[in-house]
Amino acid sequence: MTFLLILLILLLVAAAFVLSNRDLRTRHLSRPLYQVFRRILPRMSDTEREALEAGTVWWEGELFRGRPSARALHAIPAPRLSGDEQAFLDNEVETVCALVNDWQVTRRDQDIPAEAWDYIKTHRFFGMIIPKEYGGLGFSALAHSAVVAKLSTRCSALSVTVMVPNSLGPAELLLHYGTDEQKNHYLPRLARGEDIPAFALTSPWAGSDAAAIPDHGVVCKGEWQGREVLGMRVTWDKRYITLGPVCTLLGLAFRLYDPDGLLGDAPDLGITCALVPSDHPGVEIGRRHFPLDAMFMNGPTRGRDVFMPLDFIIGGPDMAGQGWRMLMECLAAGRSISLPSSYTGMAKLTARAVGAYTVVRDQFRTRIHKFEGVAEALARIGGHTYLMDAARVMTAGAVDLGEKPAVVSAIVKYHVTERGRIVVNDGMDIIGGKGICLGPQNFLGRAYQQLPVGITVEGANILTRSLIIFGQGAIRCHPYVLDEMHAAQAADPEQGLQDFDRAFWGHVRHTTTNALRAVGHGFTNALLARPDTTVAPEMARYYRQMTRFSAAFATLADVSMLTLGGSLKRRESISARLGDILSQLYLISAVLKRYQDEGRQAADAPLAHWAIQDAFCRAQDACAGVLANFPNRPLAWVLRALLFPWGRPFTAPSDALSMAVADAISQPGGARDRLTRGAYVPRDPAEPVGAIEVAFSAVLDTQAIEARMREFEKAGRVPAADPRANVRDMAEAVHAAGGLTDDELQRLRARNALRDRVIAVDDFAPDFQGPSNTDTTGERS
């Protein structure tokens, strides 16, 4: 035994000596490892490399390192709207919302009205991201996000019409890559709405695999404006192009070839982006699509052998073949804003309107928000909405800091749209029959119809989760993996070996320390993970657990990459679950930061607790899913025993917490107002949401009268033979029996009239045929 112990000590000392001596380490360990790594690592294509390296690494990188700092999280500046931006939201955005009626847009006009189009153009809604020097508004990403969210609480056609020109499209690409001549010509026209932009990327044969588009151009000479110039003949067939049917300026992505070497030696230049006026000879703008009866303009475009000069390329001829990099970098910012903002808007509308509806509506002589089943759904609505808005604001703030967070954009696109789907579905369950009858009084049915649109576009959610979040994050956010890959593919093997030596052994130290930290936190339930003293005491537990889960995630990620290697890319379900862990940690970070930045509002604490506990439950489910399906079963058992020795630390939010969240969104107060801040809330009772708001106030104002009326009835003082003694007319019966004054009866009558307006649904003539019928008002019943 003594001999074996001495031998072990000698081996450890020898290993430590070799590892500490760089020359010995490089010669005897790193070089053979490097040779194997170079041999087995698949060669990346240019498009794969550009996609992986697109954008920047931000807070998600800290989560990947396994040791996120609360101080660093709180040091990220809290984004704030400027005075001009807030005024725009309070005035111009309010005005344009009032110009649009979603039901009439759908059933009569099939487009937003002309006066709304004119207002959008005149007040430069299309120029929010365009700097003031070009005639735009020069708004921050946060303001852009807030405008889209507010418009989305009113009408999807309105929000998408404004959203698309300000996200991935010609303006964004011009700002970053356009020539001075292109910027000076197009940006002022786009800002003023003189040009309506669309960007054509998606092909019928290459939807999510956008890099495989078959649309192509060939460099050649041709006639342009009466003279022979160097240009390209382009053929394309695109679909799902938002604003395509009404655009005047078409952004176009295609693969450019130069078989005659007119631009250089490369015959395949790569994906290229060009700006083409829609009236250019040969451009075909197709008829429109109707994405689940959504009324924003969307349709196909085609062209065959359309000649255009090289000056049409965004950035000019020097940017030929650079389109994929351009798209990947710009998509990181645009995808961070558009759909997360619009789905957050839908969630805010649902939270505010449905929360009030549960107070206005009663069943079994009880306000329905008192039922635990309804409260459970309200809790999901409130908790998810709080988290969605936190993620929206934090991510928009990152863009304003100059980040292009490619991985975070995928996280918020997937998880905010999925939570938005849950919120609206729960809202529909609560309002019941009110929700399933479409008509002018249905405030939620149109949002419910169109939920799958956002799930599908800007990267289908299934593929975003299973291929992008961890697939890109594991390489882009990991502190060493990308450096190892670059070293393995270095043109100079000796320099590559030196770079590999630094990255690989740094990776070994990173993995070892994270594993030890994860095991320690697992056995102590993270009690020794001390958060910064500046954190809210009521949230301290979550900071400790975030440190624990981050270390566990980093360990699982490294073990998965080490043992599965290249096959991890094909094991999409494991990759998706690893991505889920990273995503939930990011969302938890956003909630913690929101709670801290907003001054630790005590009334908001139930919302924050619910959102964080739900996200931790999802994260631990994802950890369990990885371990349950890990191919190396003995290793999975060891990891489970070391990382979660006492089982799962989180349970689903308690019933008491869910009731507190339900109360927060169904009662007036700061929590409800902060949760739904930025929603368009009309006060006109002729509007469905306005009717709910007014009825909500009336119900609250008459609660004391209602209580006395109930006591009068329970005391048996209402004659049993009075036919008015029913759920609808009880106030009349109690008044007749002397239990209410005339003034109290009038107040209850006014409240009941508002209640009846809220619970009413629309009906139409039997021959009603939708858009072709001029009767779009319906009747309430």
mmCIF file of N, CA and C in Angstrom, residues 559 563 627-642:
data_model
loop_
_atom_site.group_PDB
_atom_site.id
_atom_site.type_symbol
_atom_site.label_atom_id
_atom_site.label_comp_id
_atom_site.label_asym_id
_atom_site.label_seq_id
_atom_site.Cartn_x
_atom_site.Cartn_y
_atom_site.Cartn_z
ATOM 1 N N VAL A 559 -18.333 18.243 -20.709
ATOM 2 C CA VAL A 559 -18.358 16.777 -20.755
ATOM 3 C C VAL A 559 -19.050 16.309 -22.033
ATOM 4 N N THR A 563 -17.021 14.058 -24.744
ATOM 5 C CA THR A 563 -17.360 12.649 -24.954
ATOM 6 C C THR A 563 -18.125 12.403 -26.249
ATOM 7 N N LEU A 627 -29.027 14.274 -18.639
ATOM 8 C CA LEU A 627 -28.443 13.105 -17.957
ATOM 9 C C LEU A 627 -29.234 11.831 -18.237
ATOM 10 N N ALA A 628 -30.552 11.941 -18.358
ATOM 11 C CA ALA A 628 -31.364 10.745 -18.614
ATOM 12 C C ALA A 628 -31.122 10.185 -20.009
ATOM 13 N N ASN A 629 -30.664 11.019 -20.931
ATOM 14 C CA ASN A 629 -30.482 10.574 -22.312
ATOM 15 C C ASN A 629 -29.022 10.573 -22.743
ATOM 16 N N PHE A 630 -28.119 10.759 -21.795
ATOM 17 C CA PHE A 630 -26.701 10.787 -22.142
ATOM 18 C C PHE A 630 -26.261 9.387 -22.561
ATOM 19 N N PRO A 631 -25.580 9.259 -23.699
ATOM 20 C CA PRO A 631 -25.247 7.912 -24.203
ATOM 21 C C PRO A 631 -24.351 7.112 -23.264
ATOM 22 N N ASN A 632 -23.417 7.771 -22.598
ATOM 23 C CA ASN A 632 -22.518 7.079 -21.667
ATOM 24 C C ASN A 632 -23.222 6.986 -20.318
ATOM 25 N N ARG A 633 -23.895 5.869 -20.074
ATOM 26 C CA ARG A 633 -24.735 5.763 -18.890
ATOM 27 C C ARG A 633 -23.956 5.821 -17.576
ATOM 28 N N PRO A 634 -22.819 5.098 -17.431
ATOM 29 C CA PRO A 634 -22.082 5.218 -16.158
ATOM 30 C C PRO A 634 -21.661 6.657 -15.864
ATOM 31 N N LEU A 635 -21.218 7.365 -16.903
ATOM 32 C CA LEU A 635 -20.815 8.754 -16.704
ATOM 33 C C LEU A 635 -22.020 9.614 -16.307
ATOM 34 N N ALA A 636 -23.175 9.334 -16.889
ATOM 35 C CA ALA A 636 -24.391 10.082 -16.535
ATOM 36 C C ALA A 636 -24.755 9.859 -15.071
ATOM 37 N N TRP A 637 -24.608 8.617 -14.595
ATOM 38 C CA TRP A 637 -24.942 8.329 -13.190
ATOM 39 C C TRP A 637 -23.986 9.074 -12.251
ATOM 40 N N VAL A 638 -22.722 9.102 -12.613
ATOM 41 C CA VAL A 638 -21.744 9.810 -11.786
ATOM 42 C C VAL A 638 -22.052 11.306 -11.764
ATOM 43 N N LEU A 639 -22.333 11.874 -12.926
ATOM 44 C CA LEU A 639 -22.631 13.309 -12.996
ATOM 45 C C LEU A 639 -23.873 13.653 -12.185
ATOM 46 N N ARG A 640 -24.897 12.810 -12.280
ATOM 47 C CA ARG A 640 -26.120 13.081 -11.507
ATOM 48 C C ARG A 640 -25.824 13.041 -10.000
ATOM 49 N N ALA A 641 -25.044 12.078 -9.580
ATOM 50 C CA ALA A 641 -24.726 11.953 -8.156
ATOM 51 C C ALA A 641 -23.886 13.114 -7.659
ATOM 52 N N LEU A 642 -23.012 13.639 -8.499
ATOM 53 C CA LEU A 642 -22.132 14.723 -8.082
ATOM 54 C C LEU A 642 -22.794 16.105 -8.198
#
